[in-house]
XYZ file of C-alpha atoms in Angstrom:
433
model
C 99.145 -90.426 -141.507
C 96.179 -90.911 -139.143
C 92.759 -90.437 -140.770
C 91.213 -87.115 -139.839
C 87.886 -88.628 -138.919
C 89.549 -90.790 -136.225
C 91.231 -87.712 -134.693
C 87.916 -85.874 -134.378
C 86.357 -88.966 -132.809
C 89.167 -89.159 -130.268
C 88.809 -85.470 -129.431
C 85.081 -86.059 -128.862
C 85.696 -88.977 -126.565
C 88.144 -86.999 -124.478
C 85.789 -84.024 -124.290
C 82.775 -86.207 -123.158
C 84.755 -88.099 -120.493
C 86.165 -84.929 -119.030
C 82.689 -83.652 -118.387
C 81.359 -80.063 -118.127
C 82.763 -77.697 -115.518
C 80.382 -75.512 -113.561
C 80.499 -71.801 -114.300
C 79.348 -68.840 -112.246
C 75.784 -67.645 -113.034
C 75.457 -70.738 -115.305
C 72.202 -71.716 -113.441
C 69.709 -69.790 -111.470
C 68.943 -72.392 -108.757
C 71.189 -74.496 -106.479
C 69.701 -77.837 -107.495
C 71.146 -77.632 -111.020
C 74.641 -77.004 -109.624
C 74.155 -79.804 -107.189
C 73.172 -82.165 -110.061
C 76.274 -81.213 -112.061
C 78.402 -81.616 -108.898
C 76.969 -85.153 -108.388
C 77.907 -86.091 -111.975
C 81.474 -84.768 -111.424
C 81.738 -86.647 -108.137
C 80.629 -89.961 -109.698
C 83.147 -89.402 -112.451
C 85.975 -88.944 -109.839
C 86.439 -85.263 -110.635
C 86.508 -84.071 -107.088
C 87.804 -80.527 -107.757
C 85.010 -79.968 -110.338
C 82.496 -81.296 -107.853
C 83.791 -78.959 -105.138
C 83.438 -75.956 -107.532
C 79.841 -76.995 -108.408
C 78.722 -77.397 -104.767
C 80.308 -74.039 -103.866
C 78.456 -72.357 -106.767
C 75.209 -74.102 -105.621
C 75.535 -72.454 -102.236
C 76.302 -69.019 -103.778
C 73.199 -69.394 -106.025
C 70.852 -69.609 -102.974
C 72.835 -68.730 -99.857
C 69.780 -67.813 -97.731
C 67.624 -70.794 -98.658
C 67.977 -73.187 -95.669
C 67.353 -76.485 -97.525
C 69.198 -75.655 -100.691
C 72.158 -74.089 -98.919
C 72.522 -76.956 -96.386
C 72.394 -79.609 -99.161
C 75.090 -77.743 -101.165
C 77.282 -77.093 -98.119
C 77.225 -80.700 -96.714
C 78.137 -82.054 -100.115
C 80.870 -79.383 -100.349
C 82.151 -80.511 -96.869
C 82.204 -84.171 -97.923
C 84.196 -83.475 -101.025
C 86.674 -81.210 -99.210
C 87.241 -83.874 -96.573
C 88.046 -86.276 -99.362
C 90.497 -83.635 -100.699
C 92.055 -83.433 -97.224
C 90.913 -79.825 -96.855
C 89.567 -80.307 -93.266
C 89.497 -76.563 -92.542
C 87.420 -76.042 -95.606
C 85.089 -78.839 -94.647
C 84.651 -77.421 -91.147
C 83.743 -74.030 -92.677
C 81.146 -75.645 -94.837
C 79.544 -77.510 -91.951
C 79.609 -74.390 -89.705
C 78.010 -72.336 -92.396
C 75.370 -74.972 -93.064
C 74.101 -75.019 -89.430
C 74.116 -71.227 -89.277
C 71.836 -71.157 -92.413
C 69.739 -74.103 -91.177
C 70.066 -74.414 -87.429
C 67.247 -76.984 -87.090
C 68.358 -79.190 -89.901
C 68.993 -82.612 -88.189
C 70.620 -84.185 -91.193
C 73.360 -81.509 -91.392
C 74.290 -82.152 -87.696
C 74.303 -85.855 -88.297
C 76.597 -85.645 -91.310
C 78.923 -83.283 -89.451
C 79.041 -85.620 -86.465
C 79.699 -88.630 -88.570
C 82.572 -86.865 -90.292
C 84.042 -85.940 -86.898
C 83.716 -89.642 -85.739
C 85.650 -90.714 -88.822
C 88.401 -88.283 -87.889
C 88.594 -89.729 -84.430
C 87.273 -86.577 -82.686
C 84.977 -88.588 -80.392
C 83.874 -85.768 -78.096
C 82.926 -83.260 -80.872
C 81.377 -86.135 -82.881
C 79.137 -87.110 -79.937
C 78.140 -83.531 -79.359
C 76.937 -83.162 -82.948
C 75.086 -86.450 -82.901
C 73.410 -85.584 -79.557
C 72.308 -82.300 -81.127
C 70.919 -84.365 -84.012
C 68.702 -86.532 -81.775
C 67.596 -83.522 -79.665
C 66.212 -81.957 -82.963
C 64.849 -85.336 -84.176
C 64.547 -88.000 -81.509
C 63.716 -90.660 -84.120
C 66.888 -90.180 -86.196
C 67.803 -93.870 -86.318
C 71.206 -93.519 -87.902
C 72.325 -90.892 -85.312
C 71.335 -93.177 -82.471
C 73.149 -96.084 -84.226
C 76.417 -93.968 -84.601
C 76.175 -92.830 -80.989
C 75.825 -96.430 -79.934
C 78.863 -97.450 -81.810
C 80.929 -94.623 -80.308
C 79.839 -95.522 -76.789
C 80.606 -99.197 -77.539
C 84.139 -98.232 -78.614
C 84.662 -96.642 -75.240
C 83.283 -99.736 -73.454
C 80.052 -98.114 -72.405
C 77.806 -100.938 -73.369
C 74.744 -99.929 -71.333
C 74.744 -96.494 -73.005
C 75.367 -98.077 -76.372
C 72.423 -100.483 -75.903
C 70.203 -97.538 -75.002
C 71.013 -95.855 -78.298
C 70.549 -99.083 -80.228
C 67.125 -99.572 -78.639
C 66.147 -96.006 -79.783
C 67.519 -96.748 -83.288
C 65.492 -99.952 -83.609
C 62.310 -98.397 -82.205
C 62.652 -95.539 -84.766
C 63.448 -97.903 -87.709
C 62.586 -101.536 -87.028
C 64.111 -102.729 -90.310
C 67.508 -101.014 -89.669
C 69.621 -104.187 -89.889
C 72.902 -102.689 -88.502
C 71.009 -101.305 -85.549
C 69.299 -104.599 -84.838
C 72.624 -106.453 -85.058
C 74.412 -104.021 -82.826
C 71.533 -104.271 -80.312
C 71.887 -108.061 -80.165
C 75.682 -107.845 -79.917
C 75.556 -105.368 -76.971
C 73.230 -107.710 -75.158
C 75.629 -110.580 -75.673
C 78.492 -108.515 -74.305
C 76.345 -107.726 -71.166
C 75.723 -111.471 -70.946
C 71.907 -111.051 -71.426
C 72.264 -114.019 -73.632
C 68.703 -115.419 -73.714
C 67.495 -111.999 -75.070
C 70.512 -111.653 -77.300
C 70.002 -115.042 -78.966
C 66.251 -114.499 -79.334
C 66.824 -111.206 -81.206
C 69.582 -112.831 -83.336
C 67.139 -115.536 -84.357
C 64.497 -112.875 -85.207
C 67.179 -111.090 -87.443
C 68.101 -114.260 -89.278
C 64.483 -115.256 -89.805
C 62.869 -111.939 -90.721
C 65.525 -109.659 -92.384
C 67.443 -109.951 -95.681
C 71.076 -110.462 -94.743
C 74.255 -110.662 -96.798
C 76.730 -113.496 -96.068
C 79.029 -110.968 -94.240
C 76.148 -109.813 -92.083
C 75.383 -113.451 -91.114
C 79.037 -113.914 -90.352
C 78.950 -110.862 -88.043
C 76.091 -112.375 -86.157
C 78.244 -115.370 -85.265
C 80.108 -113.158 -82.720
C 76.883 -113.034 -80.603
C 76.794 -116.896 -80.409
C 80.529 -116.787 -79.551
C 79.960 -114.280 -76.731
C 77.185 -116.448 -75.355
C 79.236 -119.644 -75.750
C 76.621 -121.295 -77.961
C 79.054 -123.152 -80.115
C 76.404 -125.095 -82.089
C 74.810 -121.755 -83.022
C 78.243 -120.312 -83.866
C 79.072 -123.273 -86.153
C 75.618 -123.154 -87.882
C 75.811 -119.361 -88.398
C 79.261 -119.556 -89.858
C 78.205 -122.397 -92.155
C 75.315 -120.144 -93.340
C 77.772 -117.288 -93.882
C 79.995 -119.493 -95.999
C 77.180 -120.709 -98.078
C 75.972 -117.188 -98.803
C 79.414 -115.623 -99.194
C 82.115 -118.329 -99.771
C 84.935 -115.805 -99.989
C 83.394 -113.327 -97.455
C 84.603 -112.156 -94.082
C 83.268 -110.843 -90.743
C 84.561 -108.915 -87.787
C 86.123 -110.701 -84.879
C 87.094 -108.169 -82.118
C 88.843 -105.440 -84.051
C 89.840 -107.827 -86.912
C 88.020 -108.757 -90.034
C 88.688 -112.403 -90.814
C 87.354 -114.816 -93.450
C 84.291 -116.796 -92.640
C 86.240 -120.017 -93.485
C 88.984 -119.006 -91.091
C 86.537 -118.565 -88.233
C 84.553 -121.693 -89.159
C 87.773 -123.731 -89.204
C 88.712 -122.497 -85.749
C 85.207 -123.266 -84.476
C 85.208 -126.870 -85.903
C 88.617 -127.287 -84.298
C 87.253 -126.398 -80.834
C 84.527 -129.041 -81.429
C 87.213 -131.583 -82.377
C 85.972 -131.979 -85.944
C 89.461 -132.049 -87.195
C 89.085 -133.212 -90.777
C 86.352 -130.627 -91.429
C 88.347 -127.949 -89.743
C 91.429 -128.716 -91.919
C 89.429 -128.552 -95.088
C 88.053 -124.999 -94.296
C 91.408 -123.818 -93.044
C 93.113 -124.913 -96.259
C 90.453 -122.966 -98.223
C 90.971 -119.919 -96.010
C 94.743 -120.152 -96.447
C 94.390 -119.960 -100.254
C 91.965 -117.078 -100.029
C 94.054 -115.222 -97.481
C 97.212 -115.528 -99.631
C 95.364 -114.191 -102.657
C 94.154 -111.299 -100.704
C 97.643 -110.294 -99.306
C 98.044 -112.760 -96.447
C 97.332 -110.574 -93.390
C 96.134 -113.576 -91.352
C 98.050 -116.289 -93.009
C 100.120 -116.872 -89.899
C 97.105 -117.378 -87.794
C 95.656 -119.892 -90.305
C 98.932 -121.774 -90.576
C 99.116 -122.004 -86.758
C 95.583 -123.432 -86.605
C 96.356 -125.914 -89.371
C 99.537 -127.004 -87.552
C 97.440 -127.631 -84.350
C 94.839 -129.572 -86.322
C 97.416 -131.821 -87.816
C 98.876 -132.673 -84.392
C 95.340 -133.845 -83.383
C 95.181 -136.223 -86.316
C 98.163 -138.306 -85.141
C 101.943 -138.602 -85.089
C 102.237 -139.247 -88.774
C 101.349 -135.588 -89.324
C 103.827 -134.102 -86.895
C 106.480 -133.219 -89.490
C 103.966 -131.397 -91.655
C 102.679 -129.592 -88.508
C 106.274 -128.544 -87.700
C 106.604 -126.984 -91.176
C 103.334 -125.120 -90.695
C 104.245 -123.821 -87.278
C 107.673 -122.804 -88.523
C 106.081 -120.771 -91.348
C 103.661 -119.267 -88.931
C 106.299 -117.853 -86.472
C 108.242 -116.454 -89.399
C 105.170 -114.660 -90.652
C 104.364 -113.461 -87.068
C 107.887 -111.972 -87.189
C 109.030 -113.973 -84.205
C 111.656 -115.604 -86.316
C 113.445 -114.444 -89.458
C 113.688 -116.322 -92.695
C 117.328 -117.166 -91.784
C 116.167 -118.901 -88.675
C 117.362 -116.114 -86.306
C 115.209 -114.570 -83.559
C 113.095 -111.582 -84.819
C 111.986 -108.488 -82.959
C 109.741 -109.603 -80.068
C 106.871 -107.149 -79.600
C 106.167 -106.285 -75.934
C 102.587 -107.506 -76.254
C 103.441 -110.626 -78.248
C 102.294 -112.926 -75.375
C 98.772 -111.602 -75.782
C 98.409 -112.418 -79.492
C 98.511 -115.702 -81.440
C 102.297 -115.650 -81.999
C 102.901 -116.799 -78.505
C 100.711 -119.882 -78.921
C 102.282 -120.680 -82.209
C 105.764 -120.474 -80.886
C 105.096 -122.439 -77.726
C 103.350 -125.163 -79.700
C 106.358 -125.331 -82.077
C 108.698 -125.881 -79.169
C 106.443 -128.541 -77.759
C 106.392 -130.349 -81.107
C 110.149 -130.106 -81.451
C 110.690 -131.787 -78.174
C 108.279 -134.553 -79.106
C 109.965 -135.180 -82.389
C 113.586 -134.515 -81.130
C 113.992 -131.936 -83.803
C 116.544 -129.465 -82.486
C 116.957 -127.296 -85.597
C 117.025 -123.599 -84.414
C 115.407 -124.662 -81.098
C 117.843 -122.455 -79.166
C 116.521 -119.443 -81.086
C 112.992 -120.507 -80.532
C 113.529 -120.915 -76.807
C 115.293 -117.575 -76.635
C 112.295 -115.906 -78.382
C 109.839 -117.580 -75.892
C 112.077 -116.495 -73.037
C 111.697 -112.857 -74.228
C 107.998 -113.265 -74.585
C 107.587 -114.663 -71.003
C 109.863 -111.837 -69.553
C 107.752 -109.231 -71.360
C 104.578 -110.782 -70.201
C 105.807 -110.887 -66.549
C 107.043 -107.282 -66.732
C 103.716 -106.087 -68.279
C 101.474 -108.233 -65.989
C 100.262 -110.417 -68.802
C 99.682 -114.108 -68.903
C 102.446 -116.148 -70.569
C 101.945 -117.544 -74.081
C 99.509 -120.439 -73.928
C 97.190 -122.711 -75.998
C 95.207 -124.596 -73.363
C 93.593 -126.943 -75.856
C 96.865 -128.339 -77.024
C 96.577 -132.087 -76.291
C 99.049 -134.857 -77.292
C 99.612 -138.445 -76.224
C 102.876 -137.309 -74.626
C 101.871 -133.896 -73.290
C 104.205 -131.035 -72.947
C 102.284 -128.579 -70.804
C 102.515 -124.757 -70.780
C 104.321 -124.947 -67.523
C 106.819 -127.312 -68.890
C 107.614 -125.094 -71.909
C 107.856 -122.130 -69.627
C 110.348 -123.815 -67.341
C 112.438 -124.980 -70.319
C 112.485 -121.480 -71.698
C 113.470 -119.958 -68.314
C 116.175 -122.541 -67.944
C 117.395 -121.717 -71.338
C 117.533 -117.993 -70.399
C 119.517 -118.825 -67.246
C 121.820 -121.090 -69.179
C 122.515 -118.246 -71.526
C 123.293 -115.896 -68.652
C 125.704 -118.481 -67.174
C 127.266 -118.920 -70.580
C 127.820 -115.214 -70.985
C 129.204 -115.016 -67.459
C 131.646 -117.927 -67.901
C 132.695 -116.750 -71.385
C 133.561 -113.338 -69.907
C 135.985 -115.221 -67.589
C 137.633 -116.992 -70.503
C 135.997 -120.334 -69.705
C 134.525 -122.526 -72.398
C 131.039 -124.071 -72.255
C 129.452 -126.822 -74.270
C 126.868 -125.371 -76.676
C 124.511 -128.194 -77.097
C 120.783 -128.859 -76.513
C 121.746 -132.045 -74.728
C 122.295 -129.745 -71.639
C 118.476 -129.873 -71.176
C 116.555 -132.899 -70.046
C 112.822 -132.398 -70.580
C 111.824 -135.313 -68.333
C 113.049 -133.505 -65.224
C 110.319 -130.852 -65.693
C 107.467 -133.273 -66.114
């Protein structure tokens, strides 16, 4: 039988972790309800937090500041509970009680941005800066929304306002420099980036994000040094590249590869591969492809290892299945890294006379090239692939097209009851060179 004292202790622990629920008329002022709601929110009790914030509004419904604080907190919690209509009601009520409260409009606009409602989001943010032209975060958010739509001049204008209102706003300063780099005002962009690095406290991930500015301005020495700094500050960190967040070591390896520092590149890519696999492996295929390319540049003795890496990469990209059969080719595959990985795998197979599954690989590349032609995209390519016995992009394309034609002829002849030799010896690579 369990000791009675232990049972009482257990009940006390359960009661204290559950926390107190807000009750109507429990407090006379809104701030007490808001404080209880904050405690509930921090404890993950969203329904209790919602109740407290609603009671906070009811306690002082006509007090502009108290009501707007209660209602914006209520809206946030309801959004997290997927009650978007309830959140909308809370924001609308808040601005009716406090029509000149810039922070309420900002929070409403930011929530609409997160829901992808760009037009409504921008309306609320513009209302914010019309009430308070020095609202730095509203200008920053407006700049980001304009940038998403490709309006970099308008984005830069908002970033300039954000920095002027709050010079130490690190995200605003970074976005300002990034917009300048996209607009190819590189001297100014790089000068502002240097100021940020020298004068503001940055995390490793923020330093990594700055590397995109050097990349846009084709300052590869600056790119390498910035990524090295990012790795030193945050060895396992990541930064944004386009719409993707990639490990600093992944990006640094690719940068060193462009500078033909192959041994260094391989070391960082191997580290990135281990980190990526531990994190779920979203970009493992890209890293494997880069490692395969790096090994080809280190000499023929590494070709077999490079083949294995490329083979793993195209499987992870989904171009090939684990059984060696052709996978589902995405219509836009020629635009991403899977096209380069597959075409380099085919080059290497020809160089090493390794014909395992090469018909499936050629068929997959033929599909990519056909899709690229139909969608007016460039064919899969990796222009920096250099070997002693070069197999160019044009060569691989011609081989793949010939393979496609050969398959058509095979199908046509087979339909007439004729036999055809199924062998890769049908192709002679030299006739394309």
